[in-house]
XYZ file of N, CA, C and O in Angstrom:
264
model
N 0.970 -1.290 -0.132
C -0.451 0.103 0.118
C 0.752 1.082 0.223
O 0.298 2.028 -0.539
N 1.858 1.130 1.427
C 2.826 2.435 0.543
C 3.939 2.508 -0.767
O 3.879 3.260 -0.877
N 3.732 1.461 -1.004
C 4.416 1.827 -3.014
C 3.299 2.627 -3.249
O 3.394 3.495 -4.575
N 1.665 1.946 -3.568
C 1.139 2.154 -3.984
C 0.973 4.325 -3.377
O 1.334 4.605 -5.092
N 0.466 5.052 -2.632
C 0.930 5.803 -2.501
C 2.042 7.121 -2.817
O 1.937 7.563 -2.913
N 3.268 6.168 -2.371
C 3.849 7.242 -3.397
C 4.421 7.124 -4.207
O 4.603 8.709 -4.531
N 3.861 6.182 -5.623
C 3.564 6.326 -6.409
C 2.634 7.697 -7.207
O 1.393 7.814 -7.990
N 1.087 8.149 -5.525
C 0.718 8.644 -6.285
C -0.452 8.498 -6.177
O -1.621 9.205 -6.615
N -1.466 7.015 -5.799
C -2.721 6.710 -5.794
C -2.692 7.481 -4.217
O -2.297 7.169 -3.254
N -4.303 8.065 -4.980
C -5.144 8.076 -3.379
C -6.308 7.246 -3.682
O -6.689 6.282 -4.371
N -5.392 5.944 -2.416
C -6.781 4.086 -1.638
C -8.168 4.277 -1.643
O -8.630 3.865 -0.856
N -7.685 6.143 -1.683
C -9.700 5.965 -0.418
C -10.099 6.879 -2.112
O -11.477 6.501 -1.997
N -9.796 6.739 -2.970
C -10.526 7.572 -4.241
C -10.499 6.565 -5.769
O -11.227 5.920 -6.325
N -8.989 5.674 -5.983
C -8.852 4.665 -6.889
C -8.471 3.888 -6.440
O -8.419 3.397 -5.490
N -10.042 2.716 -7.216
C -9.801 1.932 -7.220
C -8.670 0.609 -7.867
O -7.624 1.012 -8.594
N -7.955 -0.557 -7.485
C -7.604 -0.652 -6.457
C -7.820 -2.677 -7.456
O -8.500 -2.974 -6.487
N -7.339 -3.057 -7.934
C -7.285 -5.202 -8.055
C -5.676 -6.018 -7.928
O -5.472 -5.130 -8.641
N -6.246 -6.798 -7.081
C -4.956 -7.260 -6.664
C -5.535 -8.495 -8.046
O -6.952 -9.036 -7.253
N -4.267 -9.289 -8.251
C -4.388 -10.041 -9.459
C -3.807 -11.110 -9.261
O -2.615 -11.306 -8.421
N -4.444 -12.599 -9.081
C -3.616 -13.641 -8.570
C -2.642 -13.865 -7.493
O -4.313 -13.375 -6.771
N -2.002 -14.897 -7.008
C -1.418 -15.793 -5.525
C -1.346 -14.296 -4.935
O -1.082 -14.740 -3.538
N -0.950 -13.463 -5.874
C -0.265 -12.062 -4.727
C -2.229 -11.454 -4.359
O -1.738 -11.097 -2.933
N -2.380 -11.301 -4.429
C -4.131 -11.211 -3.210
C -4.727 -11.988 -3.362
O -5.178 -11.276 -2.087
N -4.296 -13.282 -3.011
C -4.748 -13.675 -1.685
C -3.944 -12.920 -0.126
O -4.739 -13.160 0.882
N -2.220 -12.986 -0.499
C -1.693 -12.471 0.573
C -2.195 -11.390 0.590
O -2.388 -10.784 2.505
N -2.352 -9.853 -0.155
C -3.407 -9.329 0.153
C -4.394 -9.227 1.106
O -4.495 -8.255 1.882
N -4.721 -9.235 0.570
C -6.226 -10.010 1.408
C -6.428 -10.096 2.739
O -6.808 -10.305 3.723
N -5.362 -11.334 3.087
C -4.920 -11.727 4.795
C -3.780 -11.063 4.731
O -4.443 -10.663 6.521
N -2.895 -10.244 4.872
C -1.929 -9.396 5.890
C -2.061 -8.006 5.410
O -1.582 -7.226 5.771
N -2.587 -7.273 3.486
C -2.747 -6.066 4.042
C -3.958 -5.934 5.230
O -4.594 -6.431 5.488
N -2.746 -4.692 4.936
C -3.067 -3.313 6.995
C -4.384 -2.518 6.095
O -4.870 -2.052 7.259
N -4.893 -1.990 4.373
C -5.694 -1.199 4.635
C -7.342 -1.368 4.399
O -6.569 -2.386 3.837
N -7.506 -0.857 5.396
C -9.004 -1.442 5.237
C -9.916 0.315 4.794
O -9.724 0.825 4.862
N -10.014 -0.695 3.453
C -11.450 -0.323 2.010
C -12.255 -0.337 1.082
O -12.100 -1.593 1.366
N -13.252 0.189 0.974
C -14.057 -0.418 -0.384
C -13.306 -0.414 -1.829
O -14.817 -0.461 -2.342
N -12.773 0.537 -1.184
C -11.921 0.356 -3.579
C -10.460 -0.571 -3.390
O -10.256 -0.828 -4.558
N -11.165 -1.721 -2.638
C -10.023 -2.447 -3.260
C -10.699 -3.844 -3.686
O -11.545 -4.768 -3.406
N -10.547 -4.503 -4.619
C -10.170 -5.776 -5.587
C -10.397 -7.130 -4.729
O -8.515 -6.556 -6.119
N -10.389 -8.465 -4.548
C -9.332 -8.810 -4.745
C -9.745 -10.697 -5.747
O -10.888 -10.797 -5.788
N -9.035 -10.338 -6.436
C -9.211 -11.767 -8.327
C -8.461 -13.136 -7.365
O -6.972 -12.154 -7.189
N -8.408 -13.803 -6.760
C -7.988 -15.292 -5.447
C -7.332 -16.142 -6.942
O -6.542 -16.550 -6.152
N -7.778 -16.123 -8.465
C -7.437 -16.981 -9.108
C -5.956 -17.215 -9.390
O -5.331 -16.340 -9.661
N -5.485 -17.687 -9.917
C -3.927 -17.831 -9.177
C -3.941 -17.860 -10.499
O -2.023 -18.082 -11.388
N -4.507 -18.028 -11.375
C -3.913 -18.258 -13.141
C -4.642 -17.691 -13.388
O -5.083 -17.108 -14.641
N -5.327 -16.094 -13.181
C -5.752 -14.928 -13.030
C -4.568 -14.513 -14.407
O -5.971 -14.299 -15.495
N -3.639 -14.626 -13.690
C -3.114 -13.677 -14.490
C -2.442 -13.783 -16.951
O -2.519 -14.523 -17.641
N -1.514 -15.284 -16.729
C -1.160 -16.548 -17.189
C -3.389 -16.278 -18.255
O -2.573 -16.492 -19.354
N -4.110 -16.627 -18.291
C -5.329 -16.782 -18.363
C -4.733 -15.049 -19.074
O -6.565 -14.869 -20.174
N -4.992 -14.137 -18.763
C -4.657 -12.821 -19.555
C -4.807 -12.719 -20.480
O -4.317 -12.152 -21.400
N -3.619 -13.223 -20.223
C -1.750 -13.487 -21.356
C -2.688 -14.461 -21.815
O -1.962 -13.924 -23.667
N -3.344 -15.304 -21.774
C -3.939 -16.637 -23.069
C -4.892 -15.589 -23.784
O -5.092 -15.198 -25.517
N -5.399 -13.972 -22.852
C -6.461 -14.036 -24.088
C -5.945 -12.884 -25.054
O -6.757 -12.859 -25.785
N -5.049 -12.395 -25.063
C -4.359 -11.192 -25.201
C -3.361 -11.846 -26.089
O -2.842 -11.477 -27.144
N -3.315 -13.304 -26.612
C -2.193 -13.555 -27.247
C -3.667 -14.096 -28.068
O -3.277 -14.302 -29.565
N -4.346 -14.549 -28.225
C -5.804 -15.149 -29.204
C -6.047 -13.562 -29.376
O -5.899 -14.009 -31.448
N -5.878 -12.539 -29.347
C -6.781 -11.595 -29.641
C -5.224 -10.917 -31.162
O -5.643 -10.773 -31.758
N -3.787 -10.901 -30.365
C -2.631 -10.716 -31.848
C -2.969 -11.913 -32.470
O -2.933 -11.121 -33.425
N -2.831 -12.678 -32.751
C -3.041 -13.413 -33.117
C -3.977 -13.597 -34.592
O -3.836 -13.672 -35.301
N -5.109 -12.970 -33.566
C -6.375 -12.923 -34.518
C -6.490 -12.189 -35.765
O -6.503 -12.285 -36.867
N -5.778 -10.782 -35.379
C -5.211 -9.851 -36.364
C -4.481 -9.691 -36.602
O -4.576 -9.113 -37.399
N -3.495 -10.564 -36.376
C -2.001 -10.909 -37.693
C -2.015 -12.203 -37.441
O -0.632 -12.368 -38.014
N -3.168 -12.610 -37.618
C -3.256 -14.929 -39.081
C -2.747 -13.997 -40.174
O -1.207 -14.972 -40.356
N -2.607 -12.738 -40.669
C -2.330 -12.399 -41.965
C -0.973 -12.804 -42.738
O -0.470 -12.854 -42.953
N -0.021 -11.882 -40.950
C 1.271 -11.321 -41.347
C 2.535 -12.234 -40.651
O 3.487 -12.441 -41.065
N 1.576 -13.098 -40.056
C 2.044 -14.758 -39.301
C 2.135 -15.804 -40.327
O 1.586 -16.433 -40.998
N 3.776 -15.947 -40.946
C 3.783 -17.592 -41.493
C 3.716 -17.145 -42.172
O 3.046 -18.529 -43.482
């Protein structure tokens, strides 16, 4: 939370989403109590997101690849 604050984020106003395995840690051990936090604890969430981005990229560039 301190790092977010140091980078200028107002944790009382800006919605913050923690994703992946770190989300579970932040939910359990984080010290910030705010309604602006969301925790997506699926440990595969980041991989799923990158897979989706890869599929979109390949669909758009299929003619340029191989």
